[in-house]
Amino acid sequence: MKWFPLALFLAFSVLNATAQSLGFVPVLEDEGLQLNKDRLLADGRSLTIETFKFFIGHATLFSRGQIVFHDSAYHLIDATDPESLNILLKATQKLKFDSVSFTLGVDSITSVFGAFGGDLDPTNGMYWTWNSGYINFKLEGTSPVCNTTKNAFNFHLGGYLAPYRSAQVVGLRVPSQNEVTIGIDLSKFFLEVDLAKDHTIMSPSARAVELSSILARSFHIVK
Amino acid sequence: MRSNASIVVACVALLVLCAAIVPSSEPVKLKYPVSWPTPTYNFAANPLTAEGIALGRKLFYDPILSADSIVSCSSCHLSFTAFTHVDHAVSHGVGDSIGTRNSLALMNLAWSKRFMWDGAVNHLDMQALAPINHPDELGETTAHVVAKLQRTSTYPLLFEKVFGDATITGERFLKALSQFELTLVSANSKYDRVMLKAEAFTEQEANGYALFKTNCNACHQEPLFTTGEFANNGLPIDSVFNDFGRMLITKDPEDSLKFKIPTLRNIEFSFPYMHDGRFKSLRNVLDHYGEGIQHGPTLAPELQKGLALTKNQRTDIVAFLLTLSDREFCFDPNFAYPRE
């Protein structure tokens, strides 16, 4: 029975842990994003978003510039899976913090490490098979303005090698509280993109890096 | 009631601890010559076990990996010919579809840094994704292969033996394949025995070796007979495939027409040669390095003047190259189709 005190201690630690949640809310022009639903944008373009998935990783909480919490894990956020929109950061104590940062996409070290399971499992449709590397951000849908097969647009943004590294670091100031809700507003993305000409990215490129950086600036604190 | 609850919690915690401690399978250490460099593969992230290697071998030979249940990894990587698709310029896959490149011979993969002719794949674990998902190779999706494996009566048990539970994931599937592929070490050719002073070269082979060291060793470096890098070896571009090699991956014009420098081990068995299988014999290859070099901005500096070799010297080099054949490797029963 010499394990007993240790087991009790472990059990107690688990029960005593505090979860800090980071919630993500996809937004398009001040409305919650709905998949597979036709939307008319303010500029008159209509579009339907069918797939909206991205990786976030290295969630870090800061207090006055000092790191108070870091989670090296990656999380796949998928608009079709409501549970994935809420990330729980398991801290051992209640944290006070004033800002949060995370990477949008998978960093270079992780990209060359080999196979991972869970959210990074290559069966999740977020890994290129012909050219190693994660798809950091996937946005697919249709718009009548796209002169493509079935009017489809496909943005598969990724790339981990210079000069086309597309993973981005996002930093946001937050009011110190338990629930942090982060919006990602796709309006900026669609303002930048002329879907008639700019509708398909499926490999690492300079444009993929540009669009990733626009997306990184589309995150904001909702509450 | 309260103390009962804490005992239950404690027992659960104890079980979790035990599960983490008990090893599920028999560890295996990769065998290779002491004089060789340290492998680049990170074994800590995928420790070799007898059960893992056996599972990887079964998967390697199983056509369940393809859309038509006919093609397997071994279709293009035959053990008897150093794991390549011998006598085919470029390889073919499901529905008799023809690819654009000559399948590479598989050996000494624990030392490889990048995979495929253009280095598109950055890790051995990720290599299998390319042929599985290619419409002209296995024509599948990884997720569907994993689902098919999970539905069989055999695989869940085998995965459980290796990974502790019967859930098959992309990660586990790829790591099992890697385990088998990592064991494909070829280090017992006549050349290796000569280096160990257990055997001697003939005069012709010795001449060939001396010529090899001055003319070929810069790229086909011993003991692996490759630097693992990419080079433009002066092949005129094939007008059918229009294949620019590594540039298609990096989009860097400096990588135009560069292809992986393949190992020369077991080169006797892996004909035809080059990324598009354009040369049928080793003599053709040496004649290319003699008179066939096409100049261009990315041509390897070592080949700027071609290789000035007489006919006899070329014959001697070929004689040396044949000493790199490792018959024990090609006919190793541990690498062949697993009969149950």
XYZ file of C-alpha atoms in Angstrom:
563
model
C 0.000 0.000 0.000
C 2.983 2.306 -0.200
C 1.511 3.731 -3.462
C -1.611 4.833 -1.658
C -0.473 8.290 -0.462
C 0.996 9.080 -3.884
C -2.186 7.975 -5.646
C -4.263 10.083 -3.288
C -2.016 13.045 -3.908
C -2.315 12.610 -7.683
C -6.067 12.268 -7.493
C -6.261 15.379 -5.335
C -4.075 17.366 -7.747
C -6.288 16.430 -10.676
C -9.459 17.399 -8.834
C -7.908 20.628 -7.688
C -6.741 21.760 -11.152
C -8.313 24.858 -12.619
C -9.281 25.023 -16.239
C -8.851 28.270 -18.084
C -10.923 28.307 -21.234
C -10.232 30.015 -24.528
C -13.301 30.132 -26.734
C -13.170 30.863 -30.441
C -16.040 32.395 -32.362
C -15.870 32.641 -36.168
C -17.561 35.818 -37.362
C -18.387 37.252 -40.776
C -19.456 40.912 -40.942
C -20.689 41.101 -37.332
C -22.666 37.885 -37.550
C -21.732 34.434 -36.347
C -20.404 32.307 -39.200
C -22.796 29.643 -40.414
C -21.482 26.892 -42.625
C -23.246 25.890 -45.834
C -25.455 28.986 -45.747
C -25.422 31.566 -48.492
C -24.319 34.986 -47.244
C -24.528 38.319 -48.994
C -21.576 40.526 -48.124
C -21.869 44.300 -47.776
C -20.139 44.773 -51.128
C -22.792 42.688 -52.901
C -20.792 39.475 -53.315
C -22.514 36.344 -52.149
C -20.671 33.323 -50.829
C -21.111 30.079 -48.929
C -18.468 28.778 -46.558
C -18.315 25.003 -46.322
C -15.093 24.312 -44.437
C -13.408 26.427 -41.810
C -10.608 24.801 -39.858
C -7.355 26.008 -38.391
C -4.654 25.086 -35.916
C -3.748 27.100 -32.892
C -0.869 26.179 -30.633
C 1.435 27.375 -27.877
C -1.349 29.155 -26.003
C 0.442 31.436 -23.539
C -0.940 33.675 -20.822
C 0.958 36.763 -19.674
C 0.728 39.055 -16.708
C 2.583 42.352 -17.085
C 4.783 40.854 -19.775
C 5.686 37.761 -17.743
C 4.575 34.298 -18.854
C 2.237 32.822 -16.262
C 1.074 29.825 -18.301
C 2.166 28.003 -21.453
C 0.540 25.065 -23.231
C 2.747 23.668 -25.996
C -0.099 21.586 -27.470
C -1.798 22.191 -30.811
C -5.545 22.353 -31.168
C -7.554 21.914 -34.326
C -10.424 24.367 -34.402
C -13.167 23.135 -36.714
C -16.371 25.097 -37.278
C -18.309 21.828 -37.709
C -17.299 20.664 -34.238
C -18.586 23.022 -31.510
C -16.457 21.300 -28.856
C -13.275 22.141 -30.752
C -14.089 25.870 -30.515
C -13.407 25.834 -26.809
C -9.905 25.092 -25.594
C -9.301 24.205 -21.976
C -5.911 25.160 -20.578
C -5.276 23.044 -17.508
C -3.554 25.183 -14.939
C -2.698 24.020 -11.438
C -3.944 27.216 -9.858
C -6.185 30.114 -10.678
C -4.294 32.492 -12.927
C -4.273 36.256 -13.189
C -3.317 37.475 -16.634
C -3.729 40.481 -18.868
C -2.847 39.140 -22.293
C -2.827 35.941 -24.317
C -0.808 34.765 -27.298
C -0.926 31.728 -29.557
C 0.384 30.604 -32.911
C -2.005 30.417 -35.824
C -0.657 27.292 -37.508
C 2.002 24.715 -36.763
C 5.602 25.773 -36.183
C 8.605 24.509 -38.167
C 9.997 22.268 -35.424
C 6.703 20.413 -35.030
C 6.374 20.238 -38.820
C 9.531 18.166 -39.220
C 9.141 15.965 -36.150
C 7.265 13.044 -37.738
C 3.818 11.629 -37.046
C 1.639 12.913 -34.224
C -1.753 11.762 -33.013
C -4.764 13.677 -31.734
C -5.461 16.992 -33.424
C -2.216 16.763 -35.423
C -2.992 13.287 -36.787
C -2.486 13.401 -40.565
C -5.871 11.727 -41.077
C -7.609 14.958 -40.029
C -7.370 16.402 -43.524
C -4.982 19.119 -42.408
C -1.742 17.611 -43.737
C -0.433 17.766 -47.280
C 0.505 14.352 -48.558
C 2.492 15.273 -51.689
C 4.677 17.802 -49.887
C 5.173 17.410 -46.141
C 3.607 20.045 -43.966
C 0.447 20.937 -42.114
C -2.316 22.988 -43.624
C -2.415 25.694 -40.962
C -5.662 27.188 -42.121
C -8.347 25.771 -44.394
C -11.224 27.793 -45.806
C -13.392 26.287 -48.531
C -16.659 27.325 -50.082
C -18.357 28.632 -53.186
C -19.179 32.002 -54.659
C -20.793 32.845 -58.014
C -17.891 35.235 -58.678
C -15.368 32.350 -58.718
C -14.775 31.275 -62.268
C -13.836 27.754 -61.188
C -15.307 24.251 -61.255
C -18.528 24.440 -59.228
C -17.607 28.066 -58.367
C -15.395 26.740 -55.584
C -12.766 28.631 -53.650
C -10.109 26.711 -51.732
C -7.646 28.357 -49.416
C -5.264 25.821 -47.905
C -2.697 27.993 -46.204
C 0.469 26.406 -44.896
C 4.203 26.142 -45.391
C 6.927 25.794 -42.772
C 10.070 26.475 -44.804
C 11.599 29.880 -45.500
C 10.667 32.028 -47.354
C 7.104 30.680 -47.186
C 6.633 30.145 -43.457
C 2.997 30.902 -42.879
C 2.480 30.208 -39.161
C 1.724 33.455 -37.328
C 1.858 34.621 -33.733
C -1.288 36.316 -32.457
C -1.180 38.428 -29.295
C -4.223 39.980 -27.640
C -4.825 42.027 -24.493
C -7.596 40.566 -22.353
C -9.555 41.629 -19.311
C -8.499 39.239 -16.538
C -11.257 36.694 -16.161
C -11.958 33.004 -16.446
C -13.610 32.897 -19.800
C -11.805 34.438 -22.730
C -13.749 34.590 -25.977
C -11.799 35.316 -29.115
C -13.505 36.237 -32.344
C -12.016 35.639 -35.763
C -13.637 37.940 -38.275
C -13.339 36.709 -41.848
C -14.502 40.080 -43.244
C -10.898 41.328 -43.429
C -9.931 38.237 -45.381
C -12.715 38.649 -47.927
C -12.010 42.388 -48.237
C -8.449 41.517 -49.231
C -9.337 38.676 -51.571
C -10.822 39.285 -55.010
C -12.533 35.925 -55.354
C -12.899 36.362 -59.118
C -9.110 36.060 -59.488
C -7.802 34.945 -56.116
C -9.654 31.754 -55.260
C -7.240 28.832 -54.985
C -4.168 28.285 -52.834
C -3.104 24.734 -52.169
C 0.647 24.951 -51.603
C 3.130 27.128 -49.731
C 3.580 30.511 -51.427
C 4.153 34.234 -50.805
C 0.395 34.805 -51.140
C -0.282 32.125 -48.528
C 2.006 34.001 -46.131
C 0.258 37.332 -46.870
C -3.197 35.889 -46.320
C -2.052 34.149 -43.126
C -0.842 37.448 -41.776
C -4.202 39.081 -42.590
C -5.963 36.252 -40.771
C -3.679 36.688 -37.768
C -4.881 40.305 -37.564
C -8.522 39.173 -37.732
C -8.515 37.842 -34.174
C -10.023 40.074 -31.507
C -11.320 39.785 -27.988
C -15.113 39.490 -27.821
C -15.173 39.422 -24.024
C -19.175 7.208 1.714
C -16.548 9.858 1.482
C -13.662 7.488 2.182
C -15.097 4.963 -0.291
C -15.024 7.615 -2.995
C -11.411 8.495 -2.306
C -10.419 4.814 -2.383
C -12.084 4.484 -5.792
C -10.241 7.581 -7.040
C -6.978 6.255 -5.626
C -7.472 2.882 -7.321
C -8.175 4.544 -10.652
C -5.030 6.660 -10.285
C -3.047 3.534 -9.424
C -4.361 1.717 -12.514
C -3.401 4.664 -14.696
C 0.096 4.584 -13.198
C 0.466 0.831 -13.791
C -0.702 1.111 -17.395
C 1.963 3.716 -18.009
C 4.712 1.582 -16.482
C 4.058 -1.887 -17.969
C 5.860 -2.273 -21.318
C 3.527 -3.642 -23.976
C 6.098 -5.228 -26.259
C 9.663 -6.371 -26.745
C 12.202 -3.583 -27.461
C 14.540 -3.979 -30.434
C 17.765 -2.104 -31.104
C 18.589 -1.326 -34.731
C 21.739 -3.157 -35.862
C 24.253 -1.357 -38.069
C 28.054 -1.190 -38.447
C 29.867 0.611 -35.644
C 31.738 2.745 -38.178
C 28.502 4.259 -39.522
C 27.194 7.670 -38.471
C 24.406 7.963 -35.901
C 20.970 7.536 -37.522
C 18.990 10.721 -38.086
C 15.696 9.006 -37.189
C 14.476 9.863 -33.711
C 13.869 6.419 -32.215
C 12.791 7.942 -28.894
C 9.559 9.105 -30.563
C 8.910 5.664 -32.074
C 10.794 2.972 -30.137
C 11.321 -0.191 -32.181
C 9.661 -3.332 -30.879
C 9.447 -6.827 -32.341
C 5.654 -6.468 -32.493
C 5.846 -3.014 -34.101
C 8.248 -4.212 -36.794
C 6.056 -7.244 -37.533
C 2.971 -5.022 -37.791
C 4.772 -2.616 -40.119
C 5.885 -5.520 -42.285
C 2.324 -6.865 -42.528
C 1.080 -3.413 -43.533
C 3.895 -2.990 -46.079
C 2.760 -6.125 -47.904
C -1.002 -5.627 -47.493
C -2.971 -4.362 -50.543
C -5.679 -3.127 -48.150
C -3.652 0.092 -48.356
C -4.835 0.645 -51.943
C -8.185 1.658 -53.436
C -8.468 -1.520 -55.531
C -7.020 -3.899 -52.901
C -4.416 -5.043 -55.437
C -1.489 -2.673 -54.973
C 0.655 -2.630 -51.828
C 3.881 -0.848 -50.880
C 5.743 -3.922 -52.049
C 4.288 -3.630 -55.575
C 6.801 -0.886 -56.299
C 9.311 -1.808 -53.588
C 10.167 -5.486 -54.042
C 12.435 -6.995 -51.426
C 14.313 -9.193 -53.917
C 15.448 -6.145 -55.888
C 16.483 -3.967 -52.961
C 12.901 -2.719 -52.537
C 12.457 -1.034 -55.882
C 10.298 -1.598 -58.962
C 12.840 -3.255 -61.174
C 12.596 -3.069 -64.974
C 10.036 -0.248 -64.930
C 11.211 3.201 -65.983
C 8.442 4.794 -63.944
C 6.189 2.974 -61.491
C 2.524 2.137 -61.838
C -0.305 1.974 -59.334
C -4.047 1.292 -59.052
C -5.956 0.645 -62.278
C -2.674 0.327 -64.202
C -2.145 4.070 -63.939
C 1.405 5.142 -64.669
C 3.330 7.559 -62.470
C 6.020 9.994 -63.483
C 8.991 8.753 -61.490
C 11.077 5.649 -60.943
C 10.442 4.218 -57.478
C 13.429 4.620 -55.168
C 15.134 1.604 -53.624
C 14.465 1.397 -49.873
C 17.401 0.837 -47.565
C 19.237 2.538 -44.732
C 16.285 4.865 -44.261
C 17.205 5.627 -40.656
C 19.955 7.844 -42.109
C 17.780 9.672 -44.647
C 16.934 13.286 -43.991
C 14.498 13.941 -46.833
C 12.495 11.493 -48.909
C 11.319 11.155 -52.523
C 13.272 12.244 -55.614
C 12.432 15.880 -54.910
C 12.725 15.759 -51.110
C 9.013 16.583 -50.796
C 8.731 14.491 -47.647
C 10.554 15.632 -44.532
C 10.304 12.560 -42.304
C 10.145 8.793 -42.775
C 6.856 8.636 -40.828
C 5.227 10.960 -43.352
C 6.544 9.269 -46.497
C 3.771 6.676 -46.850
C 1.156 9.454 -47.026
C 2.381 10.409 -50.499
C 1.902 7.084 -52.332
C -1.261 6.184 -50.383
C -3.002 9.406 -51.384
C -1.624 9.655 -54.933
C -4.281 8.753 -57.545
C -1.662 6.982 -59.690
C -0.186 4.990 -56.803
C -2.383 3.518 -54.053
C -5.268 5.902 -54.809
C -6.604 5.967 -51.244
C -7.010 8.414 -48.399
C -5.135 7.793 -45.173
C -8.302 8.221 -43.107
C -10.086 5.566 -45.187
C -7.165 3.130 -44.923
C -7.174 3.568 -41.149
C -10.957 2.967 -41.073
C -10.581 -0.174 -43.207
C -7.842 -1.516 -40.913
C -9.993 -0.857 -37.863
C -12.813 -2.945 -39.374
C -10.638 -6.038 -39.920
C -10.586 -8.897 -37.428
C -6.785 -8.963 -37.251
C -5.352 -5.450 -37.170
C -6.975 -4.018 -34.007
C -5.362 -6.840 -31.966
C -1.974 -6.261 -33.578
C -2.147 -2.512 -32.917
C -3.125 -3.259 -29.329
C 0.013 -5.381 -28.879
C 2.192 -2.523 -30.081
C 0.433 0.590 -28.821
C -1.469 -0.628 -25.761
C -4.992 -0.352 -27.137
C -6.871 -1.412 -30.247
C -7.562 2.065 -31.607
C -5.904 2.552 -34.994
C -4.893 6.130 -35.753
C -2.967 7.738 -38.566
C -0.031 8.264 -36.231
C 0.125 4.617 -35.118
C -0.324 3.311 -38.649
C 2.532 5.487 -39.965
C 4.825 4.709 -37.049
C 4.316 0.963 -37.507
C 5.230 1.247 -41.191
C 8.332 3.245 -40.230
C 9.372 0.553 -37.763
C 9.572 -2.075 -40.479
C 11.215 0.271 -42.982
C 13.859 1.288 -40.443
C 15.011 -2.326 -40.158
C 15.918 -2.408 -43.869
C 19.631 -1.959 -43.252
C 21.945 -3.035 -46.062
C 25.534 -3.237 -44.801
C 26.793 -6.625 -45.860
C 28.013 -6.246 -49.422
C 31.404 -7.384 -50.656
C 32.513 -3.741 -50.278
C 31.602 -3.862 -46.574
C 33.477 -7.120 -46.074
C 36.511 -5.679 -47.871
C 36.424 -2.652 -45.578
C 36.404 -5.053 -42.616
C 39.378 -6.846 -44.231
C 37.363 -10.052 -44.348
C 37.604 -10.221 -48.128
C 39.623 -8.574 -50.898
C 38.729 -6.686 -54.090
C 39.881 -8.123 -57.411
C 42.386 -5.940 -59.226
C 39.620 -4.560 -61.424
C 37.345 -3.787 -58.467
C 40.249 -2.098 -56.663
C 40.906 0.059 -59.737
C 37.219 0.865 -59.886
C 37.176 1.816 -56.196
C 40.134 4.178 -56.643
C 38.404 5.821 -59.632
C 35.146 5.966 -57.685
C 36.841 7.819 -54.846
C 38.190 10.515 -57.162
C 35.164 10.845 -59.454
C 31.966 9.860 -57.648
C 32.486 10.001 -53.886
C 31.726 13.735 -53.522
C 28.018 13.028 -54.027
C 27.806 9.275 -53.430
C 29.658 9.469 -50.149
C 30.661 6.353 -48.212
C 29.507 4.506 -46.224
C 25.889 5.238 -47.240
C 26.920 6.113 -50.808
C 24.904 9.310 -50.764
C 25.172 12.685 -49.064
C 21.367 12.762 -48.896
C 21.458 16.054 -50.823
C 19.988 17.073 -54.172
C 21.902 17.769 -57.356
C 21.485 18.481 -61.049
C 23.538 15.740 -62.661
C 23.251 17.146 -66.163
C 20.318 15.115 -67.470
C 18.543 16.845 -70.354
C 14.959 17.479 -69.257
C 12.500 14.818 -70.355
C 10.022 16.511 -72.714
C 7.188 14.177 -71.686
C 7.405 14.535 -67.898
C 8.860 18.072 -67.917
C 10.054 17.349 -64.395
C 12.044 20.124 -62.708
C 12.587 18.088 -59.546
C 13.216 19.848 -56.272
C 12.209 23.260 -57.632
C 8.602 22.053 -57.774
C 8.746 21.754 -53.985
C 10.861 24.727 -52.938
C 9.830 27.053 -55.834
C 13.458 28.180 -55.773
C 15.043 28.483 -59.272
C 18.349 27.373 -57.729
C 16.754 23.964 -57.205
C 15.771 23.583 -60.851
C 16.482 20.071 -62.201
C 17.895 18.918 -58.882
C 16.973 15.425 -57.753
C 17.872 13.302 -54.755
C 21.337 11.772 -54.905
C 20.389 8.107 -54.534
C 22.468 5.562 -52.670
C 24.540 3.286 -54.904
C 24.168 0.326 -52.604
C 22.467 -2.577 -54.421
C 22.599 -0.535 -57.620
C 22.983 -3.770 -59.580
C 19.364 -4.646 -58.764
C 17.666 -1.284 -59.057
C 17.771 -0.725 -62.830
C 16.653 1.242 -64.746
C 18.404 4.328 -63.417
C 17.681 8.000 -62.741
C 14.429 9.621 -61.515
C 12.665 8.747 -64.773
C 14.408 5.440 -65.331
C 15.924 6.624 -68.615
C 19.119 4.534 -68.435
C 18.870 0.764 -68.638
C 22.406 -0.070 -67.559
C 25.192 1.210 -65.333
C 27.290 1.591 -68.475
C 24.654 4.010 -69.855
C 24.938 5.990 -66.631
C 28.729 6.256 -66.842
C 28.516 7.214 -70.511
C 26.136 10.008 -69.503
C 28.677 11.311 -66.968
C 31.331 11.028 -69.674
C 29.720 12.636 -72.706
C 26.063 13.334 -71.921
C 26.218 16.181 -69.402
C 23.945 19.078 -70.293
C 25.221 22.381 -68.930
C 22.942 24.749 -67.099
C 22.956 27.212 -64.214
C 22.251 24.590 -61.561
C 24.587 21.829 -62.825
C 26.579 20.225 -59.990
C 30.044 21.862 -59.787
C 31.669 18.403 -59.760
C 30.239 17.686 -63.205
C 31.175 20.908 -65.006
C 33.757 19.105 -67.106
C 32.055 15.734 -67.182
C 33.946 12.706 -65.939
C 36.910 12.030 -68.180
C 37.003 8.247 -67.992
C 38.299 5.795 -70.565
C 36.207 2.814 -71.602
C 38.294 0.507 -69.434
C 37.983 2.836 -66.465
C 34.205 2.825 -66.863
C 34.249 -0.970 -66.879
C 36.342 -0.938 -63.697
C 33.927 1.430 -61.948
C 30.999 -0.823 -62.877
C 32.954 -3.784 -61.455
C 33.357 -1.832 -58.212
C 29.671 -0.853 -58.146
C 28.717 -4.518 -58.325
C 30.564 -5.052 -55.033
C 27.839 -2.912 -53.412
C 25.291 -5.689 -53.940
C 24.040 -7.161 -50.695
C 22.365 -10.467 -51.499
C 21.727 -11.251 -47.863
C 19.715 -8.013 -47.673
C 17.667 -8.834 -50.774
C 16.891 -12.358 -49.608
C 16.545 -11.711 -45.882
C 13.511 -13.777 -44.798
C 12.697 -11.099 -42.199
C 12.055 -8.615 -44.997
C 10.059 -10.835 -47.346
C 6.285 -11.275 -47.545
C 5.183 -12.418 -44.084
C 3.709 -15.891 -44.410
C 1.525 -16.719 -41.451
